[in-house]
Short mmCIF file of C-alpha atoms in Angstrom, two decimals:
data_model
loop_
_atom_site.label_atom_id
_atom_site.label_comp_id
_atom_site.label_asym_id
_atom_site.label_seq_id
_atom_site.Cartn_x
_atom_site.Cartn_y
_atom_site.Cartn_z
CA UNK A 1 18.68 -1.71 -11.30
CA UNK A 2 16.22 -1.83 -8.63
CA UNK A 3 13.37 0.78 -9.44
CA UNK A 4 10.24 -0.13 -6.86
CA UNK A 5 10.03 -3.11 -3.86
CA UNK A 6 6.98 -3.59 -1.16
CA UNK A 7 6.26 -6.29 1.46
CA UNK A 8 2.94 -7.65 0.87
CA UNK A 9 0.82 -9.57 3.45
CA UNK A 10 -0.86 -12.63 1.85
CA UNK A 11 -3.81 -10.73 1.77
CA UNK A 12 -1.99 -9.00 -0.93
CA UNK A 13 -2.17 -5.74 1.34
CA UNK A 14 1.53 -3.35 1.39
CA UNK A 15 2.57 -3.39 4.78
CA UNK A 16 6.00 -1.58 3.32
CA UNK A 17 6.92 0.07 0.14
CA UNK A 18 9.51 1.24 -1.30
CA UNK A 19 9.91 3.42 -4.60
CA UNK A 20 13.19 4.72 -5.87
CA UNK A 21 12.65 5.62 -9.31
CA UNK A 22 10.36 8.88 -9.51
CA UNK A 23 8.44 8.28 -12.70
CA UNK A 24 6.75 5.27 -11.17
CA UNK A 25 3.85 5.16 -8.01
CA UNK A 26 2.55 2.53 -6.35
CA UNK A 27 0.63 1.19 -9.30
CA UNK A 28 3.33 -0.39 -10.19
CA UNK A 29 2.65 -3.25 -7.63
CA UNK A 30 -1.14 -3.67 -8.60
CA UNK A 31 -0.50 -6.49 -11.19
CA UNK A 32 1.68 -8.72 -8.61
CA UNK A 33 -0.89 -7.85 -5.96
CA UNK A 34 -3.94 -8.58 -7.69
CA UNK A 35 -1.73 -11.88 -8.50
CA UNK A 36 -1.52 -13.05 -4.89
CA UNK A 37 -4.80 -11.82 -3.29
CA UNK A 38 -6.65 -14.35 -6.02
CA UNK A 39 -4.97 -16.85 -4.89
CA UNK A 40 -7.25 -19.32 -3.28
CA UNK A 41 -4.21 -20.42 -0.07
CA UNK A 42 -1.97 -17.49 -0.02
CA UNK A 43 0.58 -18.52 -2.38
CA UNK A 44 3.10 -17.03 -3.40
CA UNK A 45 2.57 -16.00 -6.97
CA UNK A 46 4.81 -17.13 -9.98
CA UNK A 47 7.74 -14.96 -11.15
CA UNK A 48 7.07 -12.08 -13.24
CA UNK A 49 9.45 -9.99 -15.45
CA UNK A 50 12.83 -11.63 -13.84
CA UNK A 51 11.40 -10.63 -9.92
CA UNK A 52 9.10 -12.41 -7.62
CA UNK A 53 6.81 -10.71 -5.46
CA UNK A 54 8.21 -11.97 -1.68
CA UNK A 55 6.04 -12.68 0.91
CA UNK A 56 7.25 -11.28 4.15
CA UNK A 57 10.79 -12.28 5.28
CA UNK A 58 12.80 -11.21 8.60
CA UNK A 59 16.04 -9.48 6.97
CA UNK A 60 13.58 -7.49 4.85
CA UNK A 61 11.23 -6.59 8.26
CA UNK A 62 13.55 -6.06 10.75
CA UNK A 63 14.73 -2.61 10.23
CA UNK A 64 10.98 -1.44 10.19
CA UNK A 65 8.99 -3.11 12.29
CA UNK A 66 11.16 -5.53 14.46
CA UNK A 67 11.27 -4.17 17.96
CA UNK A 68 14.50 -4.93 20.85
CA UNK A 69 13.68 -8.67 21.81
CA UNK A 70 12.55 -8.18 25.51
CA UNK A 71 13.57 -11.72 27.74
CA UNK A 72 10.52 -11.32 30.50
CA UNK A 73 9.31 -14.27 32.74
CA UNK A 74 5.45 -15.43 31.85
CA UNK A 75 3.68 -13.05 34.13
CA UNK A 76 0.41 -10.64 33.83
CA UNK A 77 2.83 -8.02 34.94
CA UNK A 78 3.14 -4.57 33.15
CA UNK A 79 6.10 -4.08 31.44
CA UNK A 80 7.05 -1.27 29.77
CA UNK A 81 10.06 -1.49 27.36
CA UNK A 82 11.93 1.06 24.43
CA UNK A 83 12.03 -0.09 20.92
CA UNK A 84 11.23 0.57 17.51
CA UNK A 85 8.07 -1.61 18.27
CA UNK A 86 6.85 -1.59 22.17
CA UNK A 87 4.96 -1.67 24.51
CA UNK A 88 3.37 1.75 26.31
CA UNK A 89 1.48 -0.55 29.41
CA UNK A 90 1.22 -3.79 28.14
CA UNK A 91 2.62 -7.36 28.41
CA UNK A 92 6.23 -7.57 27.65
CA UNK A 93 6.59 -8.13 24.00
CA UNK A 94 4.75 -8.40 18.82
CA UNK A 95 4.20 -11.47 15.81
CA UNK A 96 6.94 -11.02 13.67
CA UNK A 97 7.69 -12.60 10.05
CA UNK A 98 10.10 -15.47 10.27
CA UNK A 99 10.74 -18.44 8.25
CA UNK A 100 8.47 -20.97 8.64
CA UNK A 101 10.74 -23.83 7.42
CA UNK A 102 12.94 -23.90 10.29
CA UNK A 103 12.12 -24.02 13.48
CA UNK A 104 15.04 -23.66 16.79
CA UNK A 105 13.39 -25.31 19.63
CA UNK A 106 15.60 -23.68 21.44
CA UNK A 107 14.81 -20.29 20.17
CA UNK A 108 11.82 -19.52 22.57
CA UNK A 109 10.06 -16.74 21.21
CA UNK A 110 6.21 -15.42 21.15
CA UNK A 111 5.94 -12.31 18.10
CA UNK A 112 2.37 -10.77 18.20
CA UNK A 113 1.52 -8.11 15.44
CA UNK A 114 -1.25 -5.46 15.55
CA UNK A 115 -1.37 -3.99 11.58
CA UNK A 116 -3.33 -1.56 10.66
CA UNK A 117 -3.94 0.22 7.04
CA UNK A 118 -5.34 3.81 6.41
CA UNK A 119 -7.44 5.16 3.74
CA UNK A 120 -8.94 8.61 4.09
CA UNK A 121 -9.56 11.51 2.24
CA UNK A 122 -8.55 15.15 4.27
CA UNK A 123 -10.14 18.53 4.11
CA UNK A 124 -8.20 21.79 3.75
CA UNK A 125 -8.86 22.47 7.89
CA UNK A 126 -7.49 19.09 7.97
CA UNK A 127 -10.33 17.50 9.07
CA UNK A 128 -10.75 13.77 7.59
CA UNK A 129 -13.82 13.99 5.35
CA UNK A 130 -13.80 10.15 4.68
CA UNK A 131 -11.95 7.46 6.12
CA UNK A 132 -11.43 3.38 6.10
CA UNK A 133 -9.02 1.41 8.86
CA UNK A 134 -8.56 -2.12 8.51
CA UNK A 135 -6.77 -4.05 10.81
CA UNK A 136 -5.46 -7.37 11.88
CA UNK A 137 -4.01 -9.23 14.55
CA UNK A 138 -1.19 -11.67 13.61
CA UNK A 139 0.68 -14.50 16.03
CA UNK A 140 3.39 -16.46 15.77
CA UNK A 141 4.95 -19.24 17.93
CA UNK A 142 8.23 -20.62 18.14
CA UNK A 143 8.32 -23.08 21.05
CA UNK A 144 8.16 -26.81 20.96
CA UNK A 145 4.71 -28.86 21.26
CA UNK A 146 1.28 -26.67 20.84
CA UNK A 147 0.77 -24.38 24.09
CA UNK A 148 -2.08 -22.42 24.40
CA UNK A 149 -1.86 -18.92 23.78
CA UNK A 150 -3.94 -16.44 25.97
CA UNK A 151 -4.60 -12.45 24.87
CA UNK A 152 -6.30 -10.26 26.90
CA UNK A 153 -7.32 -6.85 24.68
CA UNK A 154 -8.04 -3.56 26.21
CA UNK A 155 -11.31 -3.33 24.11
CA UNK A 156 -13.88 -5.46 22.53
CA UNK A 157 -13.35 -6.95 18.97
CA UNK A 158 -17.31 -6.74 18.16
CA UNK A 159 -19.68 -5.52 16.17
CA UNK A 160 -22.65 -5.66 19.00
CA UNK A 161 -23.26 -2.10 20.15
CA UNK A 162 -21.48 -1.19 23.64
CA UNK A 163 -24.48 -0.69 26.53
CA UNK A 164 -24.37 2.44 28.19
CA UNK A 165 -21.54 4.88 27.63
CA UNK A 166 -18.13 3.36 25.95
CA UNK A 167 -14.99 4.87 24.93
CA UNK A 168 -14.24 1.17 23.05
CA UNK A 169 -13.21 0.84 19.81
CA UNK A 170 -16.31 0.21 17.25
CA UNK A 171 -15.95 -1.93 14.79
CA UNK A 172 -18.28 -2.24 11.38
CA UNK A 173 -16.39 -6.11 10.56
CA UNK A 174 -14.58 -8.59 12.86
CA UNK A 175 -13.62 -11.90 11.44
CA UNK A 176 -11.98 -14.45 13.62
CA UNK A 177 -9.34 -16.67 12.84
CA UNK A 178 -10.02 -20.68 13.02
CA UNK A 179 -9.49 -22.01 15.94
CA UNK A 180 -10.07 -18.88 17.72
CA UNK A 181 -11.79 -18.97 21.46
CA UNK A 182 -13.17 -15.66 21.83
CA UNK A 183 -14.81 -14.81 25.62
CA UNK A 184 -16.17 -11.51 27.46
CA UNK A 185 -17.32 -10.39 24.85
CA UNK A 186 -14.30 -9.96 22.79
CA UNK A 187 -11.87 -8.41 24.69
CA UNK A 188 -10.13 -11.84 25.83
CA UNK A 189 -9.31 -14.39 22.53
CA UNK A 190 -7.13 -18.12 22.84
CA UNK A 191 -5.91 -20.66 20.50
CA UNK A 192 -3.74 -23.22 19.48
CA UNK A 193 0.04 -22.12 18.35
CA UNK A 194 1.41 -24.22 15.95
CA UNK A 195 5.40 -24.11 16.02
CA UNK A 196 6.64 -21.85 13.12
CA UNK A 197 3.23 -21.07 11.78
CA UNK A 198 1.65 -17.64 11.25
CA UNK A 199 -1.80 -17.53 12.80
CA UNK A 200 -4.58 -15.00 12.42
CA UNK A 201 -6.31 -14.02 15.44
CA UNK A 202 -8.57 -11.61 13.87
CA UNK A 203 -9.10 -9.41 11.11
CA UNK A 204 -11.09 -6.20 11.63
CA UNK A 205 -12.61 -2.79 10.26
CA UNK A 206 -13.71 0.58 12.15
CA UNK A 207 -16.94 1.82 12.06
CA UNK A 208 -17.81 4.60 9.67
CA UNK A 209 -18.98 6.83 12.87
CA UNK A 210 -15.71 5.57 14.83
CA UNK A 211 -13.50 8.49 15.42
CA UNK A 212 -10.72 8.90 13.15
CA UNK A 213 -7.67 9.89 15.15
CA UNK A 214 -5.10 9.57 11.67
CA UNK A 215 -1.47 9.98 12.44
CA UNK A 216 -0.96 12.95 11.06
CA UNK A 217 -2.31 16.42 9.84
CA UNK A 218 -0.95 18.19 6.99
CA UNK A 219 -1.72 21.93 6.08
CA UNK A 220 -0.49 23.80 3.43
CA UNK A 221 -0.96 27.21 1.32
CA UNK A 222 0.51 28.95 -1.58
CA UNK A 223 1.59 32.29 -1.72
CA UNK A 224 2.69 34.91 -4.38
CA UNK A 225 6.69 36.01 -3.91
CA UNK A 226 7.16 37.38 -7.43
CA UNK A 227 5.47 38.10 -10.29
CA UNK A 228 6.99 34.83 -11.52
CA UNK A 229 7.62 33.18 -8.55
CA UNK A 230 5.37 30.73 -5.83
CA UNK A 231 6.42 29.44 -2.18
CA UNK A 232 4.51 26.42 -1.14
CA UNK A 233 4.28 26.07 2.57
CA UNK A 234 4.03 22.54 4.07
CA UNK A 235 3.33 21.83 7.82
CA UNK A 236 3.12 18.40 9.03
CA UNK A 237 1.98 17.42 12.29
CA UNK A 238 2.26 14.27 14.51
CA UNK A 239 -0.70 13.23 16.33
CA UNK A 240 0.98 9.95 17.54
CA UNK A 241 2.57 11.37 20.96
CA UNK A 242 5.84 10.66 22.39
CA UNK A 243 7.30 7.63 22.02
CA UNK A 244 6.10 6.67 18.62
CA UNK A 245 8.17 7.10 15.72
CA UNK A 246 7.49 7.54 11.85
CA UNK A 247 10.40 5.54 10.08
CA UNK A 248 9.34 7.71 6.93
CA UNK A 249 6.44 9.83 5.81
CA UNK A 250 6.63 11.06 2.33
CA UNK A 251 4.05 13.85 0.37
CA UNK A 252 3.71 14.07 -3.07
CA UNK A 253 2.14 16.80 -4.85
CA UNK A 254 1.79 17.71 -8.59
CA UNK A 255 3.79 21.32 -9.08
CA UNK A 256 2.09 24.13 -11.19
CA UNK A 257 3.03 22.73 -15.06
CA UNK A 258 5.26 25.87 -15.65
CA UNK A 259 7.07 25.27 -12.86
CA UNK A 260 11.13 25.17 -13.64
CA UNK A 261 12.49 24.16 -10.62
CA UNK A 262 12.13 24.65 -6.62
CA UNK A 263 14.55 26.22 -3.84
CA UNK A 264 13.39 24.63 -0.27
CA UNK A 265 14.00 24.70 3.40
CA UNK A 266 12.69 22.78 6.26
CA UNK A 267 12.50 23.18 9.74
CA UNK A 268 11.95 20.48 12.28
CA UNK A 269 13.24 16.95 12.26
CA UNK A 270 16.87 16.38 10.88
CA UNK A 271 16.13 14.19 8.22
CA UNK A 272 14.54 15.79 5.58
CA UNK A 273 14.75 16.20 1.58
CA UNK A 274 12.53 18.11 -0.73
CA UNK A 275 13.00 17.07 -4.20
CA UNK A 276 11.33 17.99 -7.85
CA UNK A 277 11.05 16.14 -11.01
CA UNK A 278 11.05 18.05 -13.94
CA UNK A 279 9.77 15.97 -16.33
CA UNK A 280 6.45 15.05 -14.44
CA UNK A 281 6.51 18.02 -12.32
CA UNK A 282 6.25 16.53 -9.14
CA UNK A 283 7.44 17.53 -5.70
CA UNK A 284 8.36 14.84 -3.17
CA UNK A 285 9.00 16.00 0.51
CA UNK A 286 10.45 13.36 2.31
CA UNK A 287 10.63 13.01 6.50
CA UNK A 288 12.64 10.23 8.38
CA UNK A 289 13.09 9.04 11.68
CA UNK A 290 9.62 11.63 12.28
CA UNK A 291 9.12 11.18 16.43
CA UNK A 292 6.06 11.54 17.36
CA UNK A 293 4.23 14.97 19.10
CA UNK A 294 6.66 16.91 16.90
CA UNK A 295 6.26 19.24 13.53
CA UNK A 296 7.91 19.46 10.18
CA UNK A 297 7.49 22.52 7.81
CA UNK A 298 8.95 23.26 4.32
CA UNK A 299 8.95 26.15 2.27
CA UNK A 300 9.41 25.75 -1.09
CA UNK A 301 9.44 28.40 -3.98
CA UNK A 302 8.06 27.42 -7.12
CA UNK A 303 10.57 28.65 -9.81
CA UNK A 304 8.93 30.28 -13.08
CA UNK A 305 5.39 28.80 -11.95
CA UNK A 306 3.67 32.22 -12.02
CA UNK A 307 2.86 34.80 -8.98
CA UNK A 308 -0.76 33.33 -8.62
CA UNK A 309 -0.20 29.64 -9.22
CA UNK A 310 -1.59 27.27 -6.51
CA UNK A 311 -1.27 23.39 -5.70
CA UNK A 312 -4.15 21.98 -5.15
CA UNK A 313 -3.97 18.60 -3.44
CA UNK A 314 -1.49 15.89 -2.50
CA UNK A 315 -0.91 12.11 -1.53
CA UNK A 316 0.17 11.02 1.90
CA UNK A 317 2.53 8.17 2.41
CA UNK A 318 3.25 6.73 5.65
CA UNK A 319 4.78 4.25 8.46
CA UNK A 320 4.23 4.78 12.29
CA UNK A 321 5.49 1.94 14.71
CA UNK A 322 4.11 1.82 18.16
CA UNK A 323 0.74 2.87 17.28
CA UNK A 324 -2.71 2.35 15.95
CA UNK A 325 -5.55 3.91 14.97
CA UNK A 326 -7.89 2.33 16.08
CA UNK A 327 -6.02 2.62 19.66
CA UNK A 328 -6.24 -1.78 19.96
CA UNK A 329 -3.79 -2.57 22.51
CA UNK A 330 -2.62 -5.94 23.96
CA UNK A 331 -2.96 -5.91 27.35
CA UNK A 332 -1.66 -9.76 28.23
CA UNK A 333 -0.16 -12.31 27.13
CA UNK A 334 0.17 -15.81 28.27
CA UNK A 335 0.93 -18.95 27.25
CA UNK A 336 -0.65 -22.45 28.78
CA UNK A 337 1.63 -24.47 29.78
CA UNK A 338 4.29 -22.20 31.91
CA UNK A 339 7.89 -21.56 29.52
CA UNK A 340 11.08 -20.53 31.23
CA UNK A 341 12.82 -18.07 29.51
CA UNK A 342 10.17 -17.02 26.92
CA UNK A 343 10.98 -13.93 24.94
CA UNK A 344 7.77 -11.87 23.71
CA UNK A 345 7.01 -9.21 21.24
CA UNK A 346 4.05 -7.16 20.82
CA UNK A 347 4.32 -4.56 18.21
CA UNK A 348 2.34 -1.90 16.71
CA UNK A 349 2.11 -0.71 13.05
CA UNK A 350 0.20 1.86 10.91
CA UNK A 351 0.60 2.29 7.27
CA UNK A 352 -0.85 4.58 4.40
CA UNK A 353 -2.80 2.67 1.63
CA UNK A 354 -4.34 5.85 -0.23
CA UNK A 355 -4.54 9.22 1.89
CA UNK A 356 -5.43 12.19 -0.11
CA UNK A 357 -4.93 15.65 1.47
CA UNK A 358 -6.39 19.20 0.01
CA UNK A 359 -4.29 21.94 0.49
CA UNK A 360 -7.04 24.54 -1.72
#
């Protein structure tokens, strides 16, 4: 039976998790992690316990971050185009996981991935007390022969300071990939494609003093119903505006340790579950499908966990497509020489490594 499975960049970073048995957390994948990030090319590591840890593959992508394939002539024209991955203003198209044993010359497609990972720590107001955003920006090719690929970003990848006043991006770590071409001051980047063959334009981390826009804010409080009883009220908030969309965003918090068991309702989204686990007394509130610029709330009593009983703190799990917080967008794309028929992606993703949220 399948109890836990994550997508792990070779980086040995989670770009997508999955947990289905609730004794176990994300720990779980630290020893097959720690396996891959030491290994000196990326490998993949050996099998362990009967399962393999597997790099990123397109039947296990698509349904989170694979956006509709847009067919767009090779122009510096804005297109703007619906999908689970898109584009706001931007050129028509994201780099996308696919094997890189085949390659369809005929299959003419351009996949461009901006990835970013969250860490933060959140105050009761909400307000993020600490924070860390790494990022990266990922290309792949599929075209016969080695064109040239051109991006032009709305901001600077740098770490110089910005002269004068600058609502850019600023960045504490920029690391270009080889073979990069980077001009005007990091805002426009070029290299080589190689047919089949993930590429890494850049890898990148905010500044401490960059503003930390996260995706969402969480408040919560505990109040007395009974003598016995608790209700635990939850509201989540998207700060990712429409057109984004959370595939799922999960909370878990640790329930008072007399608590017997919980009666919940939520308001908001459709898809929602609240769940408890008796033996480790943990409450999991589950969100998916979450559109962005809307609310969730649940209000859950705490059965037998005492009139004055309070929760604490909680853990924040999440996936946003469309959007990043570092607000990087690609602004261009083009590829040197001309292709007829070329289909692009450019896709956004944000995911939660560790985001821990007081509630007292």
């Amino acid at each position: 039976m399948l109890k836990a499975f994550c997508i792990a960049s070779k980086r040995g970073e989670i770009l997508f998790s999955s947990i289905f048995a609730p004794t176990l957390s994300k720990a779980v994948f630290h020893p097959f992690l720690s396996e891959l990030s030491s290994s000196p090319h990326g490998d993949p590591p050996p099998a362990f316990n009967g399962g393999f840890l597997q790099l990123q593959t397109p039947d296990k992508l698509q349904s989170h971050i694979y956006s509709r394939v847009v067919a767009a002539k090779e122009s510096s024209a804005v297109i703007s185009t619906p999908g689970l991955f898109g584009l706001e203003k931007s050129a028509p198209g994201t780099a996308a996981q696919q094997s890189s044993l085949i390659v369809d010359t005929g299959k003419r497609e351009l996949y461009v991935d901006v990835v970013e990972k969250v860490w933060a720590s959140v105050s009761v107001e909400g307000t993020v007390i600490r924070a860390e955003v790494t990022g990266s920006i990922q290309v792949r090719c599929f075209l016969p022969g080695n064109p040239t690929l051109a991006l032009s970003l709305n901001t600077s990848l740098s770490t110089l300071p910005q002269e004068g006043f600058s609502t850019g991006t600023r960045m504490s770590e920029v690391e270009f990939g080889s073979g990069v071409n980077v001009g005007d001051g990091g805002r426009k980047v070029s290299v080589m494609t190689v047919p089949g063959q993930e590429m890494t334009i850049a890898r990148y981390t905010l500044a401490p003093d960059h503003p930390h826009l996260l995706p969402f804010t969480l408040t919560g409080s505990t109040a007395a119903l009974t003598p016995s009883d608790a209700e635990l009220k939850l509201k989540l908030v998207s700060n990712t505006g429409m057109g984004t969309v959370s595939p799922h965003v999960t909370f878990h918090v640790s329930a008072p340790p007399t608590t017997a068991a919980i009666m919940s309702r939520t308001s908001g989204p459709r898809d929602q579950t609240v769940t408890f686990s008796p033996d480790n007394k943990t409450i999991k509130w589950t969100i998916s499908q979450f559109p962005g610029g809307s609310y969730a709330q649940a209000f859950i009593r705490l059965v037998d966990s005492g009139g004055n009983a309070s929760v604490e703190s909680g853990e924040l799990d999440f996936e946003v497509s469309r959007w990043v917080c570092s607000g990087v967008r690609v602004e261009n794309v083009k590829l040197t020489p001309h292709t007829e028929g070329l289909n692009k992606w450019v896709r956004y993703l944000t995911t939660s490594d560790s985001v821990s949220v007081r509630l007292t």
